[in-house]
Amino acid sequence: MEKVVIIGSGCAGWTAALYTARANLSPLVLTGKHPGGLLTTTSIVENFPGFPEGVDGFELMTRMQKQAERFGARASFGLVEKVDFAKRPFTLRADGETVMAETVIIATGASHKHLGVPGENLLETKGVTYCATCDGALPCFRNQPLVVVGGGDSACEEATYLTRFGSIIHLVHRRDTLRASKIMAERTLENPKIKPVWDSAVTEVLDVKQDKVTAVKLKNLKTGAESVLNCAGVFVAIGHGPNTEIFKGQIETGENGYIIPKQGTMTNVPGVFVAGDCADHVYRQAITAAGAGCAAAIDAERFLAAQNQ
Ligand SMILES: Cc1cc2nc3c(=O)[nH]c(=O)nc-3n(C[C@H](O)[C@H](O)[C@H](O)COP(=O)(O)OP(=O)(O)OC[C@H]3O[C@@H](n4cnc5c(N)ncnc54)[C@H](O)[C@@H]3O)c2cc1C
């Protein structure tokens, strides 16, 4: 029987592990398919406090894991397939094994949608990115033409943010009007540095041979015309969703699937807590996920203490 099981090994998961480990609760971290979480997919992280020169995303996550393990946290490379939160202790099925837990911290993160076009995967971290706040300020994007793909609020936010860095921002959208809220759409289109490219889809990211983004191939969806648009970066903002499918029917979520914490980090099930991007569609940063992991650990520790009184 585990006192604390943490589902997910990103910033939220490992921070929750650090705090619960230091509280002598010997947490078990089920890492899922992506040990270290999303940050391991990026090169340099420049906005995590404490690293004035920036830090490699993979190295940061390795350090978080080591720090938690130093105090007794344990990692298991399990992908949780099923949970039963109807009664305590809770039951989890991970890779065919059953794990029983007195408390659970859900830290399963969120996934962004991909374009699914040639060049996208190979040029990820070499100019293709999914987060303007994270990567927009990198030197390779400064004073360069950039492409943002999408037409919703996120795409507009990303495009507006990038006007601080890029020389011009091409906003590529499949339709001839933005899906974003009226005020956001107006603000975006009034910005002289943002140039909409209507009715168009990116069909390929160039140039894999040069090992960096130099342009995108576009197709006009109304006329079928193809063209090439030079750019140094492609910011994909066509949506993202939380990894919360396995909790359906057991943990209350909003319409968009993100878990809604009740008091602090508590979910609708006492003893099950949530932290990080799976409960946050607004900030989606490493530091906010880590902060939430800390809060969930403290909440779980206090919950266990109250049960044992
Ligand atoms: C390319 C890129 C660059 C970024 N750069 C920055 C940056 O510079 N600065 C910044 O602050 N933020 C950055 N971010 C955002 C940051 O990575 C996230 O906000 C942060 O990783 C969220 O942490 P998390 O722990 O909530 O989730 P994640 O890091 O997404 O971790 C989720 C974890 O849950 C696990 N999991 C999922 N489902 C299951 C399951 N069923 N069973 C077991 N485990 C499961 C996964 O394997 C993973 O370990 C970047 C994101 C991307 C994509």
PDB file of C-alpha atoms in Angstrom, residues 40-301:
ATOM      1  CA  THR A  40      12.427  17.222 -21.995  1.00  0.00           C
ATOM      2  CA  THR A  41      11.307  18.006 -25.563  1.00  0.00           C
ATOM      3  CA  THR A  42      12.807  21.487 -25.518  1.00  0.00           C
ATOM      4  CA  SER A  43      16.440  22.558 -25.656  1.00  0.00           C
ATOM      5  CA  ILE A  44      17.096  25.605 -23.543  1.00  0.00           C
ATOM      6  CA  VAL A  45      14.772  26.805 -20.770  1.00  0.00           C
ATOM      7  CA  GLU A  46      15.486  30.459 -20.069  1.00  0.00           C
ATOM      8  CA  ASN A  47      12.685  31.334 -17.679  1.00  0.00           C
ATOM      9  CA  PHE A  48      12.997  28.791 -14.869  1.00  0.00           C
ATOM     10  CA  PRO A  49      14.279  30.772 -11.860  1.00  0.00           C
ATOM     11  CA  GLY A  50      17.739  29.928 -10.579  1.00  0.00           C
ATOM     12  CA  PHE A  51      19.448  29.385 -13.942  1.00  0.00           C
ATOM     13  CA  PRO A  52      20.773  32.762 -15.136  1.00  0.00           C
ATOM     14  CA  GLU A  53      22.377  31.169 -18.216  1.00  0.00           C
ATOM     15  CA  GLY A  54      19.321  29.010 -18.974  1.00  0.00           C
ATOM     16  CA  VAL A  55      19.211  25.249 -18.564  1.00  0.00           C
ATOM     17  CA  ASP A  56      18.681  22.333 -20.928  1.00  0.00           C
ATOM     18  CA  GLY A  57      15.126  21.011 -20.462  1.00  0.00           C
ATOM     19  CA  PHE A  58      16.232  17.398 -20.158  1.00  0.00           C
ATOM     20  CA  GLU A  59      18.908  18.303 -17.632  1.00  0.00           C
ATOM     21  CA  LEU A  60      16.445  20.316 -15.538  1.00  0.00           C
ATOM     22  CA  MET A  61      14.065  17.363 -15.333  1.00  0.00           C
ATOM     23  CA  THR A  62      16.881  14.917 -14.530  1.00  0.00           C
ATOM     24  CA  ARG A  63      17.943  17.209 -11.699  1.00  0.00           C
ATOM     25  CA  MET A  64      14.347  17.417 -10.380  1.00  0.00           C
ATOM     26  CA  GLN A  65      14.128  13.615 -10.357  1.00  0.00           C
ATOM     27  CA  LYS A  66      17.496  13.201  -8.609  1.00  0.00           C
ATOM     28  CA  GLN A  67      16.554  15.789  -5.998  1.00  0.00           C
ATOM     29  CA  ALA A  68      13.293  13.981  -5.186  1.00  0.00           C
ATOM     30  CA  GLU A  69      14.986  10.554  -5.183  1.00  0.00           C
ATOM     31  CA  ARG A  70      17.601  11.826  -2.730  1.00  0.00           C
ATOM     32  CA  PHE A  71      14.786  12.073  -0.160  1.00  0.00           C
ATOM     33  CA  GLY A  72      13.217   8.710  -0.953  1.00  0.00           C
ATOM     34  CA  ALA A  73      10.927   9.223  -3.955  1.00  0.00           C
ATOM     35  CA  ARG A  74      10.708   6.181  -6.255  1.00  0.00           C
ATOM     36  CA  ALA A  75      10.089   6.098 -10.003  1.00  0.00           C
ATOM     37  CA  SER A  76       8.297   3.346 -11.902  1.00  0.00           C
ATOM     38  CA  PHE A  77       7.964   3.452 -15.685  1.00  0.00           C
ATOM     39  CA  GLY A  78       4.249   2.793 -15.539  1.00  0.00           C
ATOM     40  CA  LEU A  79       1.520   4.107 -17.812  1.00  0.00           C
ATOM     41  CA  VAL A  80      -1.700   4.277 -15.824  1.00  0.00           C
ATOM     42  CA  GLU A  81      -4.506   2.735 -17.885  1.00  0.00           C
ATOM     43  CA  LYS A  82      -7.332   2.651 -15.378  1.00  0.00           C
ATOM     44  CA  VAL A  83      -8.174   4.081 -11.973  1.00  0.00           C
ATOM     45  CA  ASP A  84     -10.844   3.324  -9.397  1.00  0.00           C
ATOM     46  CA  PHE A  85     -11.397   6.294  -7.127  1.00  0.00           C
ATOM     47  CA  ALA A  86     -14.801   5.070  -5.843  1.00  0.00           C
ATOM     48  CA  LYS A  87     -13.366   4.024  -2.487  1.00  0.00           C
ATOM     49  CA  ARG A  88     -10.155   4.370  -0.516  1.00  0.00           C
ATOM     50  CA  PRO A  89      -7.591   2.959  -0.769  1.00  0.00           C
ATOM     51  CA  PHE A  90      -7.662   3.866  -4.439  1.00  0.00           C
ATOM     52  CA  THR A  91      -6.784   1.297  -7.119  1.00  0.00           C
ATOM     53  CA  LEU A  92      -4.658   2.054 -10.158  1.00  0.00           C
ATOM     54  CA  ARG A  93      -3.766  -0.257 -13.044  1.00  0.00           C
ATOM     55  CA  ALA A  94      -0.413   0.519 -14.610  1.00  0.00           C
ATOM     56  CA  ASP A  95       1.112  -1.774 -17.256  1.00  0.00           C
ATOM     57  CA  GLY A  96      -0.965  -4.693 -16.005  1.00  0.00           C
ATOM     58  CA  GLU A  97       0.081  -4.215 -12.348  1.00  0.00           C
ATOM     59  CA  THR A  98      -2.238  -3.074  -9.571  1.00  0.00           C
ATOM     60  CA  VAL A  99      -1.144  -0.269  -7.275  1.00  0.00           C
ATOM     61  CA  MET A 100      -3.094   0.635  -4.133  1.00  0.00           C
ATOM     62  CA  ALA A 101      -2.796   4.171  -2.799  1.00  0.00           C
ATOM     63  CA  GLU A 102      -4.058   6.170   0.151  1.00  0.00           C
ATOM     64  CA  THR A 103      -3.699   9.398  -1.807  1.00  0.00           C
ATOM     65  CA  VAL A 104      -3.115  10.171  -5.471  1.00  0.00           C
ATOM     66  CA  ILE A 105      -1.701  13.280  -7.109  1.00  0.00           C
ATOM     67  CA  ILE A 106      -2.706  13.607 -10.764  1.00  0.00           C
ATOM     68  CA  ALA A 107       0.022  15.397 -12.750  1.00  0.00           C
ATOM     69  CA  THR A 108      -0.548  14.047 -16.249  1.00  0.00           C
ATOM     70  CA  GLY A 109      -0.011  17.335 -18.119  1.00  0.00           C
ATOM     71  CA  ALA A 110      -1.484  18.327 -21.462  1.00  0.00           C
ATOM     72  CA  SER A 111      -0.619  17.659 -25.093  1.00  0.00           C
ATOM     73  CA  HIS A 112      -0.531  20.113 -27.949  1.00  0.00           C
ATOM     74  CA  LYS A 113      -1.931  19.278 -31.362  1.00  0.00           C
ATOM     75  CA  HIS A 114       0.539  18.796 -34.179  1.00  0.00           C
ATOM     76  CA  LEU A 115       0.121  19.918 -37.787  1.00  0.00           C
ATOM     77  CA  GLY A 116       1.116  16.464 -38.982  1.00  0.00           C
ATOM     78  CA  VAL A 117       3.021  17.766 -42.016  1.00  0.00           C
ATOM     79  CA  PRO A 118       6.465  16.784 -43.333  1.00  0.00           C
ATOM     80  CA  GLY A 119       9.336  18.533 -41.570  1.00  0.00           C
ATOM     81  CA  GLU A 120       7.365  19.372 -38.421  1.00  0.00           C
ATOM     82  CA  ASN A 121       8.728  16.641 -36.164  1.00  0.00           C
ATOM     83  CA  LEU A 122      12.277  16.754 -37.529  1.00  0.00           C
ATOM     84  CA  LEU A 123      12.507  20.510 -37.003  1.00  0.00           C
ATOM     85  CA  GLU A 124      10.956  20.592 -33.521  1.00  0.00           C
ATOM     86  CA  THR A 125      13.318  22.647 -31.298  1.00  0.00           C
ATOM     87  CA  LYS A 126      15.021  23.822 -34.516  1.00  0.00           C
ATOM     88  CA  GLY A 127      12.448  26.486 -35.268  1.00  0.00           C
ATOM     89  CA  VAL A 128       9.166  24.603 -34.852  1.00  0.00           C
ATOM     90  CA  THR A 129       7.653  25.267 -31.454  1.00  0.00           C
ATOM     91  CA  TYR A 130       4.331  25.116 -29.629  1.00  0.00           C
ATOM     92  CA  CYS A 131       4.885  27.833 -27.042  1.00  0.00           C
ATOM     93  CA  ALA A 132       5.654  31.489 -27.797  1.00  0.00           C
ATOM     94  CA  THR A 133       6.040  32.421 -24.123  1.00  0.00           C
ATOM     95  CA  CYS A 134       8.652  29.685 -23.789  1.00  0.00           C
ATOM     96  CA  ASP A 135      10.631  30.151 -26.976  1.00  0.00           C
ATOM     97  CA  GLY A 136       9.716  33.522 -28.531  1.00  0.00           C
ATOM     98  CA  ALA A 137      12.644  35.381 -26.973  1.00  0.00           C
ATOM     99  CA  LEU A 138      15.283  32.950 -28.251  1.00  0.00           C
ATOM    100  CA  PRO A 139      17.986  34.660 -30.341  1.00  0.00           C
ATOM    101  CA  CYS A 140      17.132  32.650 -33.482  1.00  0.00           C
ATOM    102  CA  PHE A 141      13.702  34.339 -33.685  1.00  0.00           C
ATOM    103  CA  ARG A 142      14.789  37.948 -33.065  1.00  0.00           C
ATOM    104  CA  ASN A 143      14.116  40.371 -35.930  1.00  0.00           C
ATOM    105  CA  GLN A 144      13.134  37.455 -38.166  1.00  0.00           C
ATOM    106  CA  PRO A 145       9.879  36.744 -40.033  1.00  0.00           C
ATOM    107  CA  LEU A 146       7.828  34.233 -38.029  1.00  0.00           C
ATOM    108  CA  VAL A 147       4.748  32.140 -38.759  1.00  0.00           C
ATOM    109  CA  VAL A 148       1.958  31.437 -36.291  1.00  0.00           C
ATOM    110  CA  VAL A 149      -0.522  28.731 -37.319  1.00  0.00           C
ATOM    111  CA  GLY A 150      -4.075  28.917 -35.957  1.00  0.00           C
ATOM    112  CA  GLY A 151      -7.027  31.258 -35.663  1.00  0.00           C
ATOM    113  CA  GLY A 152      -8.240  30.984 -32.078  1.00  0.00           C
ATOM    114  CA  ASP A 153      -7.460  32.980 -28.941  1.00  0.00           C
ATOM    115  CA  SER A 154      -4.192  31.111 -28.368  1.00  0.00           C
ATOM    116  CA  ALA A 155      -2.942  31.813 -31.887  1.00  0.00           C
ATOM    117  CA  CYS A 156      -3.813  35.513 -31.501  1.00  0.00           C
ATOM    118  CA  GLU A 157      -2.073  35.673 -28.118  1.00  0.00           C
ATOM    119  CA  GLU A 158       1.013  33.968 -29.495  1.00  0.00           C
ATOM    120  CA  ALA A 159       1.120  36.245 -32.552  1.00  0.00           C
ATOM    121  CA  THR A 160       0.728  39.396 -30.454  1.00  0.00           C
ATOM    122  CA  TYR A 161       3.401  38.264 -28.010  1.00  0.00           C
ATOM    123  CA  LEU A 162       5.801  37.481 -30.855  1.00  0.00           C
ATOM    124  CA  THR A 163       5.550  41.018 -32.287  1.00  0.00           C
ATOM    125  CA  ARG A 164       8.051  41.966 -29.560  1.00  0.00           C
ATOM    126  CA  PHE A 165      10.680  39.782 -31.154  1.00  0.00           C
ATOM    127  CA  GLY A 166       9.957  38.983 -34.802  1.00  0.00           C
ATOM    128  CA  SER A 167      10.247  41.432 -37.718  1.00  0.00           C
ATOM    129  CA  ILE A 168       6.825  40.369 -39.034  1.00  0.00           C
ATOM    130  CA  ILE A 169       4.346  37.734 -37.865  1.00  0.00           C
ATOM    131  CA  HIS A 170       2.410  35.819 -40.532  1.00  0.00           C
ATOM    132  CA  LEU A 171      -0.759  34.420 -39.012  1.00  0.00           C
ATOM    133  CA  VAL A 172      -1.757  31.427 -41.153  1.00  0.00           C
ATOM    134  CA  HIS A 173      -5.388  30.382 -40.777  1.00  0.00           C
ATOM    135  CA  ARG A 174      -7.600  27.917 -42.643  1.00  0.00           C
ATOM    136  CA  ARG A 175     -10.560  30.288 -42.804  1.00  0.00           C
ATOM    137  CA  ASP A 176     -11.064  33.930 -43.776  1.00  0.00           C
ATOM    138  CA  THR A 177     -12.008  35.110 -40.281  1.00  0.00           C
ATOM    139  CA  LEU A 178     -10.447  34.414 -36.894  1.00  0.00           C
ATOM    140  CA  ARG A 179     -12.165  32.060 -34.453  1.00  0.00           C
ATOM    141  CA  ALA A 180     -10.826  34.092 -31.529  1.00  0.00           C
ATOM    142  CA  SER A 181     -13.034  36.263 -29.310  1.00  0.00           C
ATOM    143  CA  LYS A 182     -14.064  39.539 -30.986  1.00  0.00           C
ATOM    144  CA  ILE A 183     -11.837  41.781 -28.897  1.00  0.00           C
ATOM    145  CA  MET A 184      -8.818  39.521 -29.307  1.00  0.00           C
ATOM    146  CA  ALA A 185      -9.373  39.207 -33.069  1.00  0.00           C
ATOM    147  CA  GLU A 186      -9.705  42.988 -33.482  1.00  0.00           C
ATOM    148  CA  ARG A 187      -6.586  43.681 -31.454  1.00  0.00           C
ATOM    149  CA  THR A 188      -4.643  41.129 -33.480  1.00  0.00           C
ATOM    150  CA  LEU A 189      -5.711  42.409 -36.872  1.00  0.00           C
ATOM    151  CA  GLU A 190      -5.040  46.027 -35.884  1.00  0.00           C
ATOM    152  CA  ASN A 191      -1.435  45.188 -35.022  1.00  0.00           C
ATOM    153  CA  PRO A 192       0.735  46.443 -37.906  1.00  0.00           C
ATOM    154  CA  LYS A 193       3.309  43.680 -37.325  1.00  0.00           C
ATOM    155  CA  ILE A 194       0.751  40.864 -37.789  1.00  0.00           C
ATOM    156  CA  LYS A 195      -0.124  39.873 -41.344  1.00  0.00           C
ATOM    157  CA  PRO A 196      -2.972  37.366 -41.749  1.00  0.00           C
ATOM    158  CA  VAL A 197      -2.654  34.677 -44.411  1.00  0.00           C
ATOM    159  CA  TRP A 198      -6.274  33.622 -44.924  1.00  0.00           C
ATOM    160  CA  ASP A 199      -7.746  30.358 -46.238  1.00  0.00           C
ATOM    161  CA  SER A 200      -4.379  28.690 -46.052  1.00  0.00           C
ATOM    162  CA  ALA A 201      -2.774  25.624 -44.544  1.00  0.00           C
ATOM    163  CA  VAL A 202       0.867  24.769 -43.940  1.00  0.00           C
ATOM    164  CA  THR A 203       1.668  21.673 -45.985  1.00  0.00           C
ATOM    165  CA  GLU A 204       5.374  21.335 -45.182  1.00  0.00           C
ATOM    166  CA  VAL A 205       8.018  22.914 -42.942  1.00  0.00           C
ATOM    167  CA  LEU A 206      11.354  23.599 -44.685  1.00  0.00           C
ATOM    168  CA  ASP A 207      14.263  22.899 -44.572  1.00  0.00           C
ATOM    169  CA  VAL A 208      15.169  19.533 -43.096  1.00  0.00           C
ATOM    170  CA  LYS A 209      18.389  19.445 -45.141  1.00  0.00           C
ATOM    171  CA  GLN A 210      19.623  22.637 -43.471  1.00  0.00           C
ATOM    172  CA  ASP A 211      18.464  21.291 -40.085  1.00  0.00           C
ATOM    173  CA  LYS A 212      16.554  24.504 -39.282  1.00  0.00           C
ATOM    174  CA  VAL A 213      13.351  26.280 -40.232  1.00  0.00           C
ATOM    175  CA  THR A 214      13.783  28.520 -43.278  1.00  0.00           C
ATOM    176  CA  ALA A 215      10.241  28.613 -44.720  1.00  0.00           C
ATOM    177  CA  VAL A 216       6.834  26.936 -44.861  1.00  0.00           C
ATOM    178  CA  LYS A 217       4.996  25.612 -47.873  1.00  0.00           C
ATOM    179  CA  LEU A 218       1.418  26.896 -48.023  1.00  0.00           C
ATOM    180  CA  LYS A 219      -1.691  25.807 -49.861  1.00  0.00           C
ATOM    181  CA  ASN A 220      -4.603  28.149 -50.421  1.00  0.00           C
ATOM    182  CA  LEU A 221      -7.618  26.009 -49.531  1.00  0.00           C
ATOM    183  CA  LYS A 222      -9.971  27.948 -51.796  1.00  0.00           C
ATOM    184  CA  THR A 223      -7.869  28.249 -54.953  1.00  0.00           C
ATOM    185  CA  GLY A 224      -5.480  25.331 -54.441  1.00  0.00           C
ATOM    186  CA  ALA A 225      -2.517  27.657 -55.169  1.00  0.00           C
ATOM    187  CA  GLU A 226       0.758  26.678 -53.546  1.00  0.00           C
ATOM    188  CA  SER A 227       3.416  29.073 -52.301  1.00  0.00           C
ATOM    189  CA  VAL A 228       6.513  29.280 -50.086  1.00  0.00           C
ATOM    190  CA  LEU A 229       6.722  31.742 -47.189  1.00  0.00           C
ATOM    191  CA  ASN A 230      10.154  32.456 -45.709  1.00  0.00           C
ATOM    192  CA  CYS A 231      10.389  32.405 -41.926  1.00  0.00           C
ATOM    193  CA  ALA A 232      12.780  31.490 -39.117  1.00  0.00           C
ATOM    194  CA  GLY A 233      10.172  30.001 -36.820  1.00  0.00           C
ATOM    195  CA  VAL A 234       6.814  28.224 -36.901  1.00  0.00           C
ATOM    196  CA  PHE A 235       4.656  28.586 -33.805  1.00  0.00           C
ATOM    197  CA  VAL A 236       1.869  26.010 -33.902  1.00  0.00           C
ATOM    198  CA  ALA A 237      -1.218  27.133 -31.953  1.00  0.00           C
ATOM    199  CA  ILE A 238      -4.013  24.900 -33.200  1.00  0.00           C
ATOM    200  CA  GLY A 239      -5.086  23.672 -29.791  1.00  0.00           C
ATOM    201  CA  HIS A 240      -4.113  21.460 -26.925  1.00  0.00           C
ATOM    202  CA  GLY A 241      -5.907  19.223 -24.510  1.00  0.00           C
ATOM    203  CA  PRO A 242      -5.330  17.763 -21.053  1.00  0.00           C
ATOM    204  CA  ASN A 243      -4.263  14.129 -20.577  1.00  0.00           C
ATOM    205  CA  THR A 244      -7.295  13.315 -18.441  1.00  0.00           C
ATOM    206  CA  GLU A 245      -9.112  10.649 -20.493  1.00  0.00           C
ATOM    207  CA  ILE A 246      -8.431   7.885 -17.955  1.00  0.00           C
ATOM    208  CA  PHE A 247     -10.169   9.852 -15.178  1.00  0.00           C
ATOM    209  CA  LYS A 248     -13.415  10.330 -17.131  1.00  0.00           C
ATOM    210  CA  GLY A 249     -16.464   9.614 -15.010  1.00  0.00           C
ATOM    211  CA  GLN A 250     -14.466   9.694 -11.774  1.00  0.00           C
ATOM    212  CA  ILE A 251     -12.877  13.130 -11.577  1.00  0.00           C
ATOM    213  CA  GLU A 252     -14.864  16.238 -12.409  1.00  0.00           C
ATOM    214  CA  THR A 253     -13.532  18.238 -15.319  1.00  0.00           C
ATOM    215  CA  GLY A 254     -14.625  21.329 -17.199  1.00  0.00           C
ATOM    216  CA  GLU A 255     -16.079  21.069 -20.697  1.00  0.00           C
ATOM    217  CA  ASN A 256     -12.597  21.145 -22.163  1.00  0.00           C
ATOM    218  CA  GLY A 257     -11.452  18.171 -20.050  1.00  0.00           C
ATOM    219  CA  TYR A 258      -9.200  20.141 -17.689  1.00  0.00           C
ATOM    220  CA  ILE A 259      -9.608  19.074 -14.065  1.00  0.00           C
ATOM    221  CA  ILE A 260     -11.147  21.721 -11.838  1.00  0.00           C
ATOM    222  CA  PRO A 261      -9.580  21.764  -8.356  1.00  0.00           C
ATOM    223  CA  LYS A 262     -11.951  22.425  -5.464  1.00  0.00           C
ATOM    224  CA  GLN A 263     -10.212  23.568  -2.299  1.00  0.00           C
ATOM    225  CA  GLY A 264      -6.574  24.207  -3.078  1.00  0.00           C
ATOM    226  CA  THR A 265      -5.525  21.258  -5.228  1.00  0.00           C
ATOM    227  CA  MET A 266      -8.239  18.827  -4.044  1.00  0.00           C
ATOM    228  CA  THR A 267     -10.483  17.289  -6.698  1.00  0.00           C
ATOM    229  CA  ASN A 268     -14.094  16.201  -6.169  1.00  0.00           C
ATOM    230  CA  VAL A 269     -12.697  12.957  -4.657  1.00  0.00           C
ATOM    231  CA  PRO A 270     -11.193  13.503  -1.181  1.00  0.00           C
ATOM    232  CA  GLY A 271      -7.648  12.157  -1.240  1.00  0.00           C
ATOM    233  CA  VAL A 272      -7.126  12.778  -4.960  1.00  0.00           C
ATOM    234  CA  PHE A 273      -5.253  15.970  -5.792  1.00  0.00           C
ATOM    235  CA  VAL A 274      -4.267  17.598  -9.058  1.00  0.00           C
ATOM    236  CA  ALA A 275      -1.324  19.692 -10.209  1.00  0.00           C
ATOM    237  CA  GLY A 276       0.164  21.181 -13.353  1.00  0.00           C
ATOM    238  CA  ASP A 277      -1.013  21.585 -16.923  1.00  0.00           C
ATOM    239  CA  CYS A 278      -3.807  18.983 -16.683  1.00  0.00           C
ATOM    240  CA  ALA A 279      -5.610  21.534 -14.489  1.00  0.00           C
ATOM    241  CA  ASP A 280      -4.288  24.702 -16.119  1.00  0.00           C
ATOM    242  CA  HIS A 281      -5.215  25.895 -19.581  1.00  0.00           C
ATOM    243  CA  VAL A 282      -4.159  29.459 -18.820  1.00  0.00           C
ATOM    244  CA  TYR A 283      -0.505  29.675 -17.712  1.00  0.00           C
ATOM    245  CA  ARG A 284       0.994  26.331 -18.850  1.00  0.00           C
ATOM    246  CA  GLN A 285       4.531  27.011 -17.626  1.00  0.00           C
ATOM    247  CA  ALA A 286       7.141  24.874 -15.902  1.00  0.00           C
ATOM    248  CA  ILE A 287       7.259  27.115 -12.861  1.00  0.00           C
ATOM    249  CA  THR A 288       3.468  27.239 -12.411  1.00  0.00           C
ATOM    250  CA  ALA A 289       3.298  23.446 -12.779  1.00  0.00           C
ATOM    251  CA  ALA A 290       6.086  23.058 -10.204  1.00  0.00           C
ATOM    252  CA  GLY A 291       4.279  25.461  -7.846  1.00  0.00           C
ATOM    253  CA  ALA A 292       1.069  23.472  -8.167  1.00  0.00           C
ATOM    254  CA  GLY A 293       3.013  20.248  -7.523  1.00  0.00           C
ATOM    255  CA  CYS A 294       4.310  21.729  -4.291  1.00  0.00           C
ATOM    256  CA  ALA A 295       0.778  22.763  -3.254  1.00  0.00           C
ATOM    257  CA  ALA A 296      -0.665  19.316  -4.071  1.00  0.00           C
ATOM    258  CA  ALA A 297       2.053  17.628  -2.009  1.00  0.00           C
ATOM    259  CA  ILE A 298       1.324  19.811   1.008  1.00  0.00           C
ATOM    260  CA  ASP A 299      -2.422  19.187   0.610  1.00  0.00           C
ATOM    261  CA  ALA A 300      -1.869  15.405   0.379  1.00  0.00           C
ATOM    262  CA  GLU A 301       0.401  15.415   3.412  1.00  0.00           C
TER     263      GLU A 301
END
